[in-house]
mmCIF file of C-alpha atoms in Angstrom:
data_model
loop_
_atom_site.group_PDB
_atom_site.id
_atom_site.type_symbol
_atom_site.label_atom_id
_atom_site.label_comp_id
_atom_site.label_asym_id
_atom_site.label_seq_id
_atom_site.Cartn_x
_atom_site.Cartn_y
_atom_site.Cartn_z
ATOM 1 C CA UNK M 11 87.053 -92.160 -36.059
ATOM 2 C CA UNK M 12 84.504 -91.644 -33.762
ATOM 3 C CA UNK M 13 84.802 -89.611 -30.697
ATOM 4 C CA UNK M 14 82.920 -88.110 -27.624
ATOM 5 C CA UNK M 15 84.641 -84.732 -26.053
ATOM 6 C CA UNK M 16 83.775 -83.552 -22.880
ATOM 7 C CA UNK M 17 84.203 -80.261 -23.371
ATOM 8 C CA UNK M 18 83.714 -77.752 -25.738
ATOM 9 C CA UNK M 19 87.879 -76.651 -25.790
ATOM 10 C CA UNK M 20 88.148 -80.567 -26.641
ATOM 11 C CA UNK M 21 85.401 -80.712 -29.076
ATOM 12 C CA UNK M 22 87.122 -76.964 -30.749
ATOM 13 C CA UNK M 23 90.129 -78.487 -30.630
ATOM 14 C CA UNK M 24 89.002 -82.299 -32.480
ATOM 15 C CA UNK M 25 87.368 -80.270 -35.015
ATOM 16 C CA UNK M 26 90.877 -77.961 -35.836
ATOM 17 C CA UNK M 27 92.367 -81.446 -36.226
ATOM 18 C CA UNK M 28 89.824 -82.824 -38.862
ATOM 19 C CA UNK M 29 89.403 -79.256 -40.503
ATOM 20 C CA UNK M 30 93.359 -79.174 -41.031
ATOM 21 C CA UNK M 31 93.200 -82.888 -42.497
ATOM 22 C CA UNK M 32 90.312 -82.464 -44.592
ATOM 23 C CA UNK M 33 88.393 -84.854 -43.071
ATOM 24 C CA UNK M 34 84.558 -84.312 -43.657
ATOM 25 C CA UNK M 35 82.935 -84.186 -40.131
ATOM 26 C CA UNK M 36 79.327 -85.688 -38.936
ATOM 27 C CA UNK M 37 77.717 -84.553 -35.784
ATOM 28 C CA UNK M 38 76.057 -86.877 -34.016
ATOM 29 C CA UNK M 39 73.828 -86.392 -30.562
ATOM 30 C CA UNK M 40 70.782 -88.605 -29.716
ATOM 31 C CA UNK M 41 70.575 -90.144 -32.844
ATOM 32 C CA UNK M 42 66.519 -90.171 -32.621
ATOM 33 C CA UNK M 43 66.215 -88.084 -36.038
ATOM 34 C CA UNK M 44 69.912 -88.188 -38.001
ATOM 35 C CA UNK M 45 70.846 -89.897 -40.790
ATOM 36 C CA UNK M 46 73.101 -92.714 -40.408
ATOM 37 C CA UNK M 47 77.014 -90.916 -40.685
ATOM 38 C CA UNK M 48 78.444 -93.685 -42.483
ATOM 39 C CA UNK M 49 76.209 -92.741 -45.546
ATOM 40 C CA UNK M 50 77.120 -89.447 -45.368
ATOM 41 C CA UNK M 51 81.309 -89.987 -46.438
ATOM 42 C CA UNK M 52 82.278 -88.531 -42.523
ATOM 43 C CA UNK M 53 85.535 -90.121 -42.046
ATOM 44 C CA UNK M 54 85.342 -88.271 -38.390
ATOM 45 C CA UNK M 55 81.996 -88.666 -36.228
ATOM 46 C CA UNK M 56 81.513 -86.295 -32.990
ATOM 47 C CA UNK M 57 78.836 -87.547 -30.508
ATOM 48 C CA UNK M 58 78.027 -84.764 -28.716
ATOM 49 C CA UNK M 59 76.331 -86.549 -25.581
ATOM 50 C CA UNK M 60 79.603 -85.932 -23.818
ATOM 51 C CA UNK M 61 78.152 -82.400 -23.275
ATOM 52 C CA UNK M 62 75.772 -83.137 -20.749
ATOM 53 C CA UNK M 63 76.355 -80.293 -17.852
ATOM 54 C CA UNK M 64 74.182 -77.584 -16.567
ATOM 55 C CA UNK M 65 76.455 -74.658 -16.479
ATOM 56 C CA UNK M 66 73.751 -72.486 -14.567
ATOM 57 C CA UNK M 67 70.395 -72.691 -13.252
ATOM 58 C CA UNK M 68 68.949 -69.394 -12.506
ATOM 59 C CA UNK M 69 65.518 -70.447 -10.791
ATOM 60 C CA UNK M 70 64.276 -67.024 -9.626
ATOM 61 C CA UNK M 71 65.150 -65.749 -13.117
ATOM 62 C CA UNK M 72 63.312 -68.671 -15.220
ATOM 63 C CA UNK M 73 67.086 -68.681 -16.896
ATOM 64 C CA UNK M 74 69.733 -72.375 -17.548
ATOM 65 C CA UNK M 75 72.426 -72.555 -19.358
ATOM 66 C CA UNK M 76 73.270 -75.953 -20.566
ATOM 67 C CA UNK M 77 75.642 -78.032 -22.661
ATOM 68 C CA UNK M 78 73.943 -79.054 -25.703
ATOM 69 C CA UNK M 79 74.381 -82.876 -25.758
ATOM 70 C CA UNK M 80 72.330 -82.988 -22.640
ATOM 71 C CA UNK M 81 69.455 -85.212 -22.992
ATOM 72 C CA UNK M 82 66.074 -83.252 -23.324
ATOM 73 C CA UNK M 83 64.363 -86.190 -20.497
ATOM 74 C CA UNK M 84 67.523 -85.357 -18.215
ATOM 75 C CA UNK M 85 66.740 -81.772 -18.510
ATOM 76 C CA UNK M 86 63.042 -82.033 -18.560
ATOM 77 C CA UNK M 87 63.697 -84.051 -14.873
ATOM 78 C CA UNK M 88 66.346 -81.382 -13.133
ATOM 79 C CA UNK M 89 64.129 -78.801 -14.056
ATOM 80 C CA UNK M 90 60.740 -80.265 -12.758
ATOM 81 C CA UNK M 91 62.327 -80.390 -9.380
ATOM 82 C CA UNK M 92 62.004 -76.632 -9.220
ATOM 83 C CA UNK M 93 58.591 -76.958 -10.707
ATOM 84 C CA UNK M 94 59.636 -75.476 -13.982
ATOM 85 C CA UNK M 95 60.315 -76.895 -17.878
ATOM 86 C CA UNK M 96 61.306 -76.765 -21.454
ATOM 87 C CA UNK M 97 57.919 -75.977 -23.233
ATOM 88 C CA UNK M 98 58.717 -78.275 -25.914
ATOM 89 C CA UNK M 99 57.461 -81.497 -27.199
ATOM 90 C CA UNK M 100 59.900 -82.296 -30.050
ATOM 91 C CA UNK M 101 59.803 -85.724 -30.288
ATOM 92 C CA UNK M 102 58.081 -89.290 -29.847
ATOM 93 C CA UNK M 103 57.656 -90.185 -26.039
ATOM 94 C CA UNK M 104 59.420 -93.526 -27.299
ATOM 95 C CA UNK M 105 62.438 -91.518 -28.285
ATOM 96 C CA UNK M 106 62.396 -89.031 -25.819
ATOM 97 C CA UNK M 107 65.058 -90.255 -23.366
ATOM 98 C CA UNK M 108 67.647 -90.501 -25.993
ATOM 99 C CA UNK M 109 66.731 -86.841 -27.696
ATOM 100 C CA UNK M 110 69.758 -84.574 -27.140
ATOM 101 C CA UNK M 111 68.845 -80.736 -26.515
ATOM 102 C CA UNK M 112 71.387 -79.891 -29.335
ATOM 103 C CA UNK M 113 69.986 -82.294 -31.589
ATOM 104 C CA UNK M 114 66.232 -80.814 -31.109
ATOM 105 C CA UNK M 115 67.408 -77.546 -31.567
ATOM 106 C CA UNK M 116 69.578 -78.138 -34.646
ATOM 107 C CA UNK M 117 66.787 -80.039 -36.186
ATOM 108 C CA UNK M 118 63.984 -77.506 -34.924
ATOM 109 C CA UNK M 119 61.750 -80.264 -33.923
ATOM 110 C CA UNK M 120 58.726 -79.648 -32.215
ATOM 111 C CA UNK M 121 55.214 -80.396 -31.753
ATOM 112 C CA UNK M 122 51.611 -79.836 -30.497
ATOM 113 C CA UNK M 123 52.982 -77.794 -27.950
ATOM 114 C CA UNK M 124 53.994 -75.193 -30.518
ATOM 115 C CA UNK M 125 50.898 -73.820 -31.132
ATOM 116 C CA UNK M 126 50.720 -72.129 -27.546
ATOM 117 C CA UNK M 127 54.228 -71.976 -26.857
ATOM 118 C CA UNK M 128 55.913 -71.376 -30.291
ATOM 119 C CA UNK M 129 59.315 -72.900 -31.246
ATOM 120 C CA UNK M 130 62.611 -73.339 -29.695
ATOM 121 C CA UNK M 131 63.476 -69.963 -31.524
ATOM 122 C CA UNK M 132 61.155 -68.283 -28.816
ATOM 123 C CA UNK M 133 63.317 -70.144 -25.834
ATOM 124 C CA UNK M 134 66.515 -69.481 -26.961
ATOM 125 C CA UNK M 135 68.424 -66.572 -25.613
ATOM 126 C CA UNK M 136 71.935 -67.680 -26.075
ATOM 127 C CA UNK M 137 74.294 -70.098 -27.856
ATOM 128 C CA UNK M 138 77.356 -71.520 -27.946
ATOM 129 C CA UNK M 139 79.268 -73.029 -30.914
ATOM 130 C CA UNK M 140 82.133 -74.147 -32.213
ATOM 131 C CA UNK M 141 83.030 -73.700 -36.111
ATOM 132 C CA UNK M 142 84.432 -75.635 -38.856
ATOM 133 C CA UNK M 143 87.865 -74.006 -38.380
ATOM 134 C CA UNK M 144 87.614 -74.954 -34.731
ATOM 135 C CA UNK M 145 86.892 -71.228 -33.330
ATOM 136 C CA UNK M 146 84.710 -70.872 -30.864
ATOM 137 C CA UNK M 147 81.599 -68.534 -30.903
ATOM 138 C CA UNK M 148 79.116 -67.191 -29.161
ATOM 139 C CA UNK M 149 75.865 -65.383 -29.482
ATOM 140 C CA UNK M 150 72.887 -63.774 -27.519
ATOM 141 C CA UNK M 151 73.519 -64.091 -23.415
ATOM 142 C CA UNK M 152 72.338 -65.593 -20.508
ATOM 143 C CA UNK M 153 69.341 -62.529 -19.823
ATOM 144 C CA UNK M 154 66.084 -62.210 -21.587
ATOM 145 C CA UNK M 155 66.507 -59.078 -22.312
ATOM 146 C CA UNK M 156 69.443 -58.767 -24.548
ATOM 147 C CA UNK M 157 69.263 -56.567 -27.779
ATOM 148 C CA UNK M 158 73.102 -56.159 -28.357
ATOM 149 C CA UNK M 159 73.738 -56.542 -32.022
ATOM 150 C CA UNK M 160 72.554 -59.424 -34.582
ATOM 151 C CA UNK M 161 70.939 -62.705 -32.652
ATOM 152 C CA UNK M 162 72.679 -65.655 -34.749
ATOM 153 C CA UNK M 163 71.062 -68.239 -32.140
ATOM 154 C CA UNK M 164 68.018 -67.576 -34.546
ATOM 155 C CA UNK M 165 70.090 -68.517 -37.373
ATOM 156 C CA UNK M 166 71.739 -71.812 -36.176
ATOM 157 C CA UNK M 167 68.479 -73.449 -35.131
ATOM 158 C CA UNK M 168 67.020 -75.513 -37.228
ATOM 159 C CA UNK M 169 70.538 -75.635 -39.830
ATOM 160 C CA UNK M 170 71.130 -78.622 -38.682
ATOM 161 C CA UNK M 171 74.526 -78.051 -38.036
ATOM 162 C CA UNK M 172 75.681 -75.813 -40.902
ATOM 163 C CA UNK M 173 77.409 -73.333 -38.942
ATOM 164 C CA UNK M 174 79.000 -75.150 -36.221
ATOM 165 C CA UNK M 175 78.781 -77.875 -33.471
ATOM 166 C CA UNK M 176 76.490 -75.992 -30.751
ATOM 167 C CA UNK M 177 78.161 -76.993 -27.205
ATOM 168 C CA UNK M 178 75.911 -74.895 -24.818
ATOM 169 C CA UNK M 179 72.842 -73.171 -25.071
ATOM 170 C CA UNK M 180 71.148 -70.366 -22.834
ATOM 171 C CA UNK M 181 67.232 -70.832 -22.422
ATOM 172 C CA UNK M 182 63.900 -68.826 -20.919
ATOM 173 C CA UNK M 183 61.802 -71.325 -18.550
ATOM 174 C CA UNK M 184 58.345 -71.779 -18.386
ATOM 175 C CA UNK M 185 56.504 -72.801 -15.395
ATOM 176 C CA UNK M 186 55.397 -75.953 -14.365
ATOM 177 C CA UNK M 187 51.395 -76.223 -15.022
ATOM 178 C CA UNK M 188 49.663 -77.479 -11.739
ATOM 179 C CA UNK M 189 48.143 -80.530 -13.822
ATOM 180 C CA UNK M 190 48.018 -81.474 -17.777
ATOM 181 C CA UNK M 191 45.961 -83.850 -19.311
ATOM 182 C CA UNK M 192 46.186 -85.694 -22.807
ATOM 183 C CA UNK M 193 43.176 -86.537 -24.122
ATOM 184 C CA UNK M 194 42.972 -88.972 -27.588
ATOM 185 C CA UNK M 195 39.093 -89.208 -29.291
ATOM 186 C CA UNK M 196 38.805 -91.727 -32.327
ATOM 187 C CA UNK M 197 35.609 -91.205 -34.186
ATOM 188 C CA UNK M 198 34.104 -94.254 -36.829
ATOM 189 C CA UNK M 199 33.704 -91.107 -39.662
ATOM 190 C CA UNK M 200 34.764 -87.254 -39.987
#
């Protein structure tokens, strides 16, 4: 079975289903760095692109919150109208468009960027998932400043889904730079 919920009370509710008939679960978002499922014994695939809302943009704050099977070029494009981004590179520009935000920050991909911006860990403020039993949880908020109790968000990044199915995820913003430039040199011998 494969299905695509469009909400996270539908994707909660899917996953109570398989949990209860011991059905061994694959998630799927962009597909741009998973495994295929079918080698993986899932008898029940979840493609999380369905999950593809803003659930608030916070401009003045430099705050979204976003469902996680939003793709990262989608986001990258609502966001540059208010001249602000994502500070992440995670993945080839090839395979950008199909990248899901979910399925970057499960699989903590990043790049070049990292070394002046850090990882997604240092965006992430608050996320929402939903558990192998089906129960929904949530950690960190939708404010930079939070220090209430244990940050889990640090903990499901990168776990490639080991803890849950994220649906939505709360993130800091970065500015827009007023121009960038890429610049490639190929040399005969180091």
């Amino acid at each position: 079975m494969i299905a695509t919920p469009r909400s996270s009370g539908e994707l909660s509710q899917l996953v109570r289903e398989c949990a209860v008939r011991g059905e061994r679960i694959a998630i799927r978002g962009g597909a741009t760095h998973s495994r295929p499922w079918h080698s993986s014994g899932a008898s029940c695939v979840i493609v999380t692109t369905g999950l593809d809302r803003v659930v608030d943009h916070q401009p003045e704050n430099l705050v979204i919150e976003v469902e996680a099977g939003i793709r990262f070029a989608v986001l990258q494009r609502t966001l540059a109208e208010y001249r602000q981004r994502v500070p992440l590179d995670p993945s080839p520009a090839s395979k950008e468009d199909d990248a899901t935000l979910g399925g970057i920050l499960s699989a903590n991909r990043f790049g070049p960027r990292r070394l002046r911006f850090g990882t997604a860990r240092d965006w992430v403020i608050g996320t929402w998932l939903v558990r192998a039993d089906g129960a929904e949880v949530h950690s960190g908020g939708k404010v930079v400043k939070n220090v209430q109790g244990y940050d889990l968000s640090k903990l499901y990044l990168g776990a490639r889904g080991a803890f849950g199915v994220l649906t939505r995820v709360a993130l800091k913003l970065d500015t827009q730079p007023e121009a960038q430039r890429w610049i490639q040199a190929r040399f005969a011998s180091y």
